[in-house]
Coordinates of C-alpha atoms and ligand atoms in Angstrom, one line a residue:
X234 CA 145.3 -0.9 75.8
X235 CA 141.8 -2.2 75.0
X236 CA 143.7 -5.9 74.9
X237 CA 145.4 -5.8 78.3
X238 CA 143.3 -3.8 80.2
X239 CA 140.7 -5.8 79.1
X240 CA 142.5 -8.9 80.2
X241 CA 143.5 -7.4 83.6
X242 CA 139.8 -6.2 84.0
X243 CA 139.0 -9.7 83.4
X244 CA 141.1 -11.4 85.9
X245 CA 140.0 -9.2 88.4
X246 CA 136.7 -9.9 88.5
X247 CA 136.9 -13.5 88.1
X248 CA 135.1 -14.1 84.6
X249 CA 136.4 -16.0 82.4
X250 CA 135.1 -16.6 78.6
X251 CA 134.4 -20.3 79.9
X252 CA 131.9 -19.1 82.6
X253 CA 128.7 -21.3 82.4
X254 CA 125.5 -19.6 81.1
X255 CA 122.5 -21.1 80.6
X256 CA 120.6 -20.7 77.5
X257 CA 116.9 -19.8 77.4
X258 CA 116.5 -18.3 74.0
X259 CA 118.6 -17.7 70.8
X260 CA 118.1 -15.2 68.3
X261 CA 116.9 -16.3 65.2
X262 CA 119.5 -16.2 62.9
X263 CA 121.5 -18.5 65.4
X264 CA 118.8 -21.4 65.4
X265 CA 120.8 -25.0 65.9
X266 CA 119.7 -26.1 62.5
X267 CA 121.7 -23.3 60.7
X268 CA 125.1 -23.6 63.4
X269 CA 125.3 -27.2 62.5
X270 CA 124.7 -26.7 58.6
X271 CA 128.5 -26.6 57.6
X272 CA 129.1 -24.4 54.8
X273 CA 131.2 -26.2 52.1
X274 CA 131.1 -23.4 49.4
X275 CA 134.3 -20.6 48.1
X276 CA 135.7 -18.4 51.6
X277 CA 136.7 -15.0 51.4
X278 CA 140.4 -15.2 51.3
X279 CA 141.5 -12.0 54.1
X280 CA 144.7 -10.4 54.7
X281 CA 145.5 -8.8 58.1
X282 CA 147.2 -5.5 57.8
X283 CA 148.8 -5.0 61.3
X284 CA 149.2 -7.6 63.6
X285 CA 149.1 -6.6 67.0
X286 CA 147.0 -7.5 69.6
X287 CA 143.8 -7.1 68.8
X288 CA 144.8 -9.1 64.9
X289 CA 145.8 -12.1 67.3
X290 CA 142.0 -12.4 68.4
X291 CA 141.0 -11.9 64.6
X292 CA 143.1 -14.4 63.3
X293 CA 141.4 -16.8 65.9
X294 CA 137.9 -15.7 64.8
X295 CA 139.0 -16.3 61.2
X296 CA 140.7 -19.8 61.8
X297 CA 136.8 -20.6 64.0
X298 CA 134.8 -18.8 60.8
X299 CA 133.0 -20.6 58.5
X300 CA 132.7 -18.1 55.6
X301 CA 136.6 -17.1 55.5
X302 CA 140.5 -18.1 55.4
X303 CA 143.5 -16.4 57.0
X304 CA 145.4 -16.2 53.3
X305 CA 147.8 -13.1 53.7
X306 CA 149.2 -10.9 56.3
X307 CA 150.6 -7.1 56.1
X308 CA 153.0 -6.0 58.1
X309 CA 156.4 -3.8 59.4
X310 CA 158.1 -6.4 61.4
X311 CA 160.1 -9.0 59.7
X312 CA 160.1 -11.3 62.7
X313 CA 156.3 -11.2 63.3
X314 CA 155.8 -12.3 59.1
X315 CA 157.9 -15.3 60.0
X316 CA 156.1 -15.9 62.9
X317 CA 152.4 -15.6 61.5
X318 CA 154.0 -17.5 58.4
X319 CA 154.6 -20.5 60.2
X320 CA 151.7 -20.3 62.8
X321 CA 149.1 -19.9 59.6
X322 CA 150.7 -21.7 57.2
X323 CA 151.2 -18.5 54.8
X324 CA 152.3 -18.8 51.3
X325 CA 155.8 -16.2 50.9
X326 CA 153.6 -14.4 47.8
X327 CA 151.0 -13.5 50.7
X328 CA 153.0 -11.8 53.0
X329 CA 153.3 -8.5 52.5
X330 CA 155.0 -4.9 53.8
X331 CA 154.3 -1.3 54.6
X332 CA 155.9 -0.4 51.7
X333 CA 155.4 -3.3 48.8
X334 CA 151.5 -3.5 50.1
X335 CA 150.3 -1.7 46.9
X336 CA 151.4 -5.1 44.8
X337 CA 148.8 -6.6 46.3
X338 CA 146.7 -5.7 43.9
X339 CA 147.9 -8.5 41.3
X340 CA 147.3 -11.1 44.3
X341 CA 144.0 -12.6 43.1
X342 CA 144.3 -14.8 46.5
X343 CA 143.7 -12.2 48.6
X344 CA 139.7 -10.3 48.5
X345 CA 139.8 -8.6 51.4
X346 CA 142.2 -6.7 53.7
X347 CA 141.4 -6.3 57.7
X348 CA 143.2 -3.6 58.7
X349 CA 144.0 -3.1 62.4
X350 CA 146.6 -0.8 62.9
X351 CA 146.7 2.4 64.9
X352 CA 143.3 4.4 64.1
X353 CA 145.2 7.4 62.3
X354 CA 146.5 5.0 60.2
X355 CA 143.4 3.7 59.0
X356 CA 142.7 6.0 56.2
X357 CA 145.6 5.4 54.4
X358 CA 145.1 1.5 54.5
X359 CA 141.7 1.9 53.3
X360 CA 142.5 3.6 50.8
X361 CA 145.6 1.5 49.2
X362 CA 143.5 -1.6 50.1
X363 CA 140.3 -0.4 47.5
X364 CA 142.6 0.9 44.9
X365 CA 144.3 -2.5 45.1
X366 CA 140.6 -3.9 44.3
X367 CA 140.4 -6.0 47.9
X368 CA 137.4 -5.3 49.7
X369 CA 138.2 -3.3 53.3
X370 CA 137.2 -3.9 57.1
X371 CA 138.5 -1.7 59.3
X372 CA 138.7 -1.4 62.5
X373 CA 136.6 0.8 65.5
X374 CA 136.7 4.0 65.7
X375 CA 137.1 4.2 61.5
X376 CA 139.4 7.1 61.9
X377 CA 140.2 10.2 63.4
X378 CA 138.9 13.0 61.6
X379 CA 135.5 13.3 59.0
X380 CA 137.1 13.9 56.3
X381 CA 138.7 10.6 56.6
X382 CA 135.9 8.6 56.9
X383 CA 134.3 10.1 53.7
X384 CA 137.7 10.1 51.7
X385 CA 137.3 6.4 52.7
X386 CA 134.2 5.9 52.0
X387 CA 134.7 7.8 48.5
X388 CA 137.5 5.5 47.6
X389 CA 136.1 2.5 48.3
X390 CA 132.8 3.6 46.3
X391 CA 135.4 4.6 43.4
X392 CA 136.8 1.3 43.2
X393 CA 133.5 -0.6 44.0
X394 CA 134.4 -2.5 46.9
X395 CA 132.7 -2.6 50.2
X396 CA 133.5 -1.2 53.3
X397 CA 132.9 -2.6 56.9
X398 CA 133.9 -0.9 60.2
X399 CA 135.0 -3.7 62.8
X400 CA 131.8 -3.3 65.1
X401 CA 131.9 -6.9 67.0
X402 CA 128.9 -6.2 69.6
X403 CA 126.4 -5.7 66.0
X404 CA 126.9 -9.6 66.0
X405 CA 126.3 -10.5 69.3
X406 CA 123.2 -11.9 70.6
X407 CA 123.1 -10.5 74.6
X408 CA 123.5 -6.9 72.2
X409 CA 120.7 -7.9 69.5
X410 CA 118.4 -8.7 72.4
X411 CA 118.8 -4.9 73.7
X412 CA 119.0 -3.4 70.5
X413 CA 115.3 -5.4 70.0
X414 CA 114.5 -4.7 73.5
X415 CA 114.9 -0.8 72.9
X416 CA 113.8 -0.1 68.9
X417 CA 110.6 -2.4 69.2
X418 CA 110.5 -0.5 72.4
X419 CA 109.5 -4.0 74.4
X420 CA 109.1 -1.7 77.7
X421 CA 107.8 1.3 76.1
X422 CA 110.1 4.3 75.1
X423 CA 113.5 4.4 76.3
X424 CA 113.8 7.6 78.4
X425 CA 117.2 7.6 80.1
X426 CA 120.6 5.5 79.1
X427 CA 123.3 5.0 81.4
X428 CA 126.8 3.3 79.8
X429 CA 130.2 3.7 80.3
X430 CA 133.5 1.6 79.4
X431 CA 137.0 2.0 80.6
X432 CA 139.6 0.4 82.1
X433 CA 142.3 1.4 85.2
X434 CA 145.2 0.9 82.3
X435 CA 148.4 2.0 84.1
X436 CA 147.5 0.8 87.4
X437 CA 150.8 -2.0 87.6
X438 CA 152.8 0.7 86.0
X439 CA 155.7 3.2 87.6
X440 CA 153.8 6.7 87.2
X441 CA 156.8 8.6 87.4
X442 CA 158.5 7.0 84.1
X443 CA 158.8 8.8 81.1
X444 CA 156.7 7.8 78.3
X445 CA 157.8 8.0 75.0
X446 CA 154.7 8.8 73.0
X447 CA 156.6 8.0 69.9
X448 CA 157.3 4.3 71.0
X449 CA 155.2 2.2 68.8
X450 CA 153.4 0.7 72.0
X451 CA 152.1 4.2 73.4
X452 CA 150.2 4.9 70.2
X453 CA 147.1 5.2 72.2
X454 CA 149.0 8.2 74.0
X455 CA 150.0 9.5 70.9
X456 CA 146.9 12.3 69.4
X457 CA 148.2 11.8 66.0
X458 CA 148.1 8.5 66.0
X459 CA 144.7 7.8 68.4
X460 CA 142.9 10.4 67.6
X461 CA 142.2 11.3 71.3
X462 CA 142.0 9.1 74.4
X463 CA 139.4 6.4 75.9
X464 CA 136.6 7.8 74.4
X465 CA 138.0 6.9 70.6
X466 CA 139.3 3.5 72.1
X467 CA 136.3 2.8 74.4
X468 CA 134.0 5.3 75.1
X469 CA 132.7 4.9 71.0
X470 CA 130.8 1.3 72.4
X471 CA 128.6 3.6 74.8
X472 CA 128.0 6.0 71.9
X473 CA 127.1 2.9 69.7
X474 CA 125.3 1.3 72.1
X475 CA 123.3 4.0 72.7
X476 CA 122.5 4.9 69.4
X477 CA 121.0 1.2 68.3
X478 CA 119.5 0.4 71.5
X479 CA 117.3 3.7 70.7
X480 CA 117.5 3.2 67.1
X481 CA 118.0 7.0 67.0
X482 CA 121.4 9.7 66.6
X483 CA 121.9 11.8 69.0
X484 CA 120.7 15.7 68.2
X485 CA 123.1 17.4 70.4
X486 CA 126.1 16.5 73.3
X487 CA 127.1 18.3 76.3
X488 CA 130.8 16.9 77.7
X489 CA 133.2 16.8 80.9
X490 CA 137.0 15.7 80.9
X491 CA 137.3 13.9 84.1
X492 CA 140.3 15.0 86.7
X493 CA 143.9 13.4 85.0
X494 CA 145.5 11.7 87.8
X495 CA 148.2 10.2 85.4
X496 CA 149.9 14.1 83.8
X497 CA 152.8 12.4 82.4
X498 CA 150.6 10.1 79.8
X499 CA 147.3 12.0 79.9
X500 CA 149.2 15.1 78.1
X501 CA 148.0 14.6 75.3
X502 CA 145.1 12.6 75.3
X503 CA 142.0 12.9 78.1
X504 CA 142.2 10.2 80.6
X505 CA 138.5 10.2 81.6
X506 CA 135.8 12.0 79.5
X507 CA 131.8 11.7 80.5
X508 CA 129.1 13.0 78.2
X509 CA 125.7 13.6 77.9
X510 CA 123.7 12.7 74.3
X511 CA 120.1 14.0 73.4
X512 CA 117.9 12.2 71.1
X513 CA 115.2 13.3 69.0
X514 CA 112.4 11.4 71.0
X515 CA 113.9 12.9 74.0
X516 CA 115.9 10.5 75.3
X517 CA 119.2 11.5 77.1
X518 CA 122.3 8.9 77.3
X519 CA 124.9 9.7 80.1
X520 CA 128.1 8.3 79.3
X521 CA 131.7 7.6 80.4
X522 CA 134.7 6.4 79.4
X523 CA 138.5 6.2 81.1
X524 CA 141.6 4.7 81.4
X525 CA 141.6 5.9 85.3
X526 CA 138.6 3.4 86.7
X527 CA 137.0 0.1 85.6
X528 CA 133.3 0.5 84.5
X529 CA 131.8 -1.5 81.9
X530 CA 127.3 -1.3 82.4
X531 CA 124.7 -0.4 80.2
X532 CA 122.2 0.7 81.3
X533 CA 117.8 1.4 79.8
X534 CA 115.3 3.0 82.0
X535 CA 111.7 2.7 80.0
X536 CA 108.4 3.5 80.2
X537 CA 107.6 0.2 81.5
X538 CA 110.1 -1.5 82.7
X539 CA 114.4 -1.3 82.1
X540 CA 117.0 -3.4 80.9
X541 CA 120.9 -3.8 81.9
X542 CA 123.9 -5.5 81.3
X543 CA 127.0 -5.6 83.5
X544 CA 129.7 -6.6 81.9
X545 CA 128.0 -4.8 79.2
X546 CA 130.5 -3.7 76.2
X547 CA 134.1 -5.2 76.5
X548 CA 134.4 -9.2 75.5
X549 CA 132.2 -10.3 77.9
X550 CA 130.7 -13.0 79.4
X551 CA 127.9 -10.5 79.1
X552 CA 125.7 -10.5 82.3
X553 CA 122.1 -9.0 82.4
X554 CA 118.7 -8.6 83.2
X555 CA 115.4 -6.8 82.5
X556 CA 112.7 -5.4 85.1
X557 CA 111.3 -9.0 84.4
X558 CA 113.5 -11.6 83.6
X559 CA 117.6 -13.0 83.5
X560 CA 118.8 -12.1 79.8
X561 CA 120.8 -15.4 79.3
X562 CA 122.2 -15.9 76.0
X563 CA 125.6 -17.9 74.6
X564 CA 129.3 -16.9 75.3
X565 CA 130.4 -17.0 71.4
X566 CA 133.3 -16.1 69.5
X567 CA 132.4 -12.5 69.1
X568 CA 134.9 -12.0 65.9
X569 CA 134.0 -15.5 64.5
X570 CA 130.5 -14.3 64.3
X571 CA 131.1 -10.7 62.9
X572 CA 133.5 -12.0 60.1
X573 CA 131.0 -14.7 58.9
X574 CA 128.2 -12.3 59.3
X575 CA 130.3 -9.8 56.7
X576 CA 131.9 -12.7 54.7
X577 CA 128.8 -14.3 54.0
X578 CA 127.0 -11.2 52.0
X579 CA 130.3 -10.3 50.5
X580 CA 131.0 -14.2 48.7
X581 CA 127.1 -13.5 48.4
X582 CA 127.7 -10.4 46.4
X583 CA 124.8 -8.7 48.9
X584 CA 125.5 -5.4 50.3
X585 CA 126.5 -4.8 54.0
X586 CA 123.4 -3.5 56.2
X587 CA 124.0 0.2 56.6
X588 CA 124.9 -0.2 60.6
X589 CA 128.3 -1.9 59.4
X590 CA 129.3 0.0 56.6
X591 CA 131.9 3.1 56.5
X592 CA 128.6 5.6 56.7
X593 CA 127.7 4.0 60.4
X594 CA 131.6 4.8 60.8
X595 CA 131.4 8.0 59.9
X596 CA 128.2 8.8 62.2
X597 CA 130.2 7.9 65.4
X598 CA 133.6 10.0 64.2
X599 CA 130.9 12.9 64.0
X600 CA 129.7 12.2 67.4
X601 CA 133.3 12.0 69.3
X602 CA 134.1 15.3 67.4
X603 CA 131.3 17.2 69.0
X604 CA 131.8 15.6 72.6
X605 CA 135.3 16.6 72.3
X606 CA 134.3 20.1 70.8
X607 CA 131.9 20.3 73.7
X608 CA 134.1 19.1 76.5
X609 CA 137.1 21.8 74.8
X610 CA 134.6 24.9 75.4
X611 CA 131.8 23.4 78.2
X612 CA 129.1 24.2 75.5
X613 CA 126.3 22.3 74.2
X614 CA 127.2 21.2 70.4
X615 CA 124.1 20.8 68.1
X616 CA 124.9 17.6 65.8
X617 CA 124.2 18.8 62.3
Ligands
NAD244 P1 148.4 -2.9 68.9 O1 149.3 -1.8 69.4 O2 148.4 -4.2 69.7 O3 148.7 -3.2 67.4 C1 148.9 -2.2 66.5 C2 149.6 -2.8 65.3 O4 149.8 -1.8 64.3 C3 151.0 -3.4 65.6 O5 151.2 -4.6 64.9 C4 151.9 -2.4 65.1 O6 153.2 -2.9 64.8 C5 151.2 -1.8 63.9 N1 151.7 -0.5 63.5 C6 151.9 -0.1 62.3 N2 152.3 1.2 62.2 C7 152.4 1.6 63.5 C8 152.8 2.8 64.1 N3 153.2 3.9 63.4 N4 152.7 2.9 65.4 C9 152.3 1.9 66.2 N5 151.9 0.7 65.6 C10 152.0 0.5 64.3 O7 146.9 -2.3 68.9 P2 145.6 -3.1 68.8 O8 145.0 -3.1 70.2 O9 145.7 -4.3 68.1 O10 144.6 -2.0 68.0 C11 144.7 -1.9 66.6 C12 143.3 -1.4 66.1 O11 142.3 -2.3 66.5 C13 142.9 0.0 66.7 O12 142.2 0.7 65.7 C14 141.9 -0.4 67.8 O13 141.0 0.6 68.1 C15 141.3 -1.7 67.3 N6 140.8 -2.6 68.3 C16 139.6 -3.1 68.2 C17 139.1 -3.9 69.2 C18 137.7 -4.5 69.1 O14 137.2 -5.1 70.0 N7 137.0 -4.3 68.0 C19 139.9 -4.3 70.2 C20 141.2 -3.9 70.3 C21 141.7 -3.0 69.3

């Protein structure tokens, strides 16, 4: 979903990842002296574990990265191993299935494992991945329940490997500008945040077909599998968003599931959702996700001044602006940068900053769980 809506949301407004933008500024771990310094030393050997959509764009951020190799792939369809095989150039000892996996262990050509399958299926692949000894990202949102995320994290503590959550915007500069722009509080305090993210999924679709939840492609309709709807999928970059830009976790939600125009694939999984986070300075962030109307804006009123971006929070071309200037920064390979980011400290033997690691996970899973629980009885939930 996140793939083609994306794409469609794309098309329809006319931006395309080529779109010129002129830069002012760069942050300062992007200076020109250190993109043109080309690393020559060992890359982290990764192994994708799924390879839908979304393990298309990181096999193109690995094959851009500096810091890491597309060695191994994991996955249940025969005809996509041969595929990936010859596309990548794959040794047969690399490629791997659902159910031989585990033997990856004795594989000293593979150090990490990406997995990117459906987000209930996250745990388990965590888990065989660090008791294999292979080091573990995994993809946004980390799971579906808490107890997942700290069984993961436990594991992968257990075994001593690290564990990174997929969390592409942490390595993009338009999002390290607002993240500065809010924590060094540049405008004074951030008061009020307005974000949302979602997508008009269905729109070229027949509404009166029957879905089969069960077919692999409707995972995200599937609770088991998803975990819940646009606000697992989406709505978790608002809530992430919000949460570094004030450098703060929310204290306590309040939550509304928007009307579901689409009953026949919205029965088991909200199809809008729009909340309400409190912060311990006082801050409030009003949020909304969907997969019934295109939105994609941040939005920071401060003290002195505000900030905005629009696109804000899908792939960009991000677009934005503060009460005082254009924010213009580089269109870059948003998984490019996050994988050498990781990959770096990892062949470095350095520990991941805590806002990529499994914990950071684990504080957004607690988040959707009380907007959800909030939303469910119309209460306010207190985040303990
Ligand atoms: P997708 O449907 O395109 O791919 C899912 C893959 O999992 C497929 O290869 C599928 O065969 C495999 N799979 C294994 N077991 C399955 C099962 N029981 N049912 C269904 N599929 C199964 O999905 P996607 O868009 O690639 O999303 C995969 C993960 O990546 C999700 O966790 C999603 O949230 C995340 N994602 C992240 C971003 C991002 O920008 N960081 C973008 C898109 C997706």
């Amino acid at each position: 979903m996140e793939n083609i809506s994306r794409r469609s949301f794309v098309n329809k407004f006319g931006l395309g990842v080529g779109a010129s933008i002129v830069v002012t500024s760069l942050p300062s771990f992007m200076t020109m002296t250190e993109e043109e310094k080309p690393y020559t030393g060992k890359k982290l050997n990764i192994a994708l574990c799924g390879l839908g959509n979304y393990a298309s764009m990181l096999a193109d951020g690995i094959v851009a990265s500096q810091y890491c190799n597309l060695a191994g792939i994991i996955t249940g369809t025969p005809s996509k191993a041969e595929k990936w095989k010859k596309q990548y150039n794959l040794p047969e000892k690399n490629i791997y299935n659902y159910q031989n996996f585990d033997e990856i262990k004795k594989n000293k050509d593979i150090d990490l494992v990406y997995v990117v399958v459906p987000n209930g299926l996250h745990k388990d692949f965590v888990i065989r991945s660090a008791k294999a000894g292979k080091h573990v990202i995994t993809e946004k949102p980390m799971a579906v329940t808490v107890k997942d995320c700290e069984e993961m994290i436990k594991a992968c503590n257990d075994n001593k490997v690290q564990l990174a959550i997929g969390y592409r915007l942490h390595y993009e500069p338009t999002h390290l500008e607002i993240k500065r722009l809010g924590q060094q509080k540049v405008f004074g305090q951030v008061r009020f945040i307005d974000a949302g993210l979602g997508y008009k999924t269905y729109d070229t679709l027949d509404k009166t077909t029957i879905v089969d939840k069960n077919d692999r492609n409707e995972w995200r309709l599937n609770k088991k599998l998803s975990g819940g709807g646009p606000l697992m999928d989406l709505g978790i970059y608002c809530i992430q968003a919000s949460r570094y830009v004030l450098g703060e976790e929310p204290i306590a939600v309040t939550a509304q599931f928007g009307t579901v125009n689409d009953k026949i694939r919205f029965s088991e999984t909200e199809e809008s959702i729009t909340w309400q986070m409190e912060f311990p300075s006082g801050a409030v962030a009003n949020c909304s996700t969907s997969c019934g109307f295109n939105i994609d804006r941040f939005y920071a009123a401060a003290d002195e001044g505000s900030f905005e971006l629009s696109p804000a929070l899908s792939y960009g071309p991000f677009k934005g602006k503060t009460s005082e200037k254009e924010l213009q920064f580089p269109v870059i390979n948003q998984q490019k940068a996050q994988l050498d980011g990781i990959c770096q400290l990892i062949l470095e033997n350095k520990p991941l900053p805590n806002h990529i690691t499994g914990e950071e996970g684990l504080k957004d899973i607690k988040v959707i769980n009380a907007i959800y629980k909030a939303a469910e009885t119309g209460k306010k939930i207190v985040i303990s």
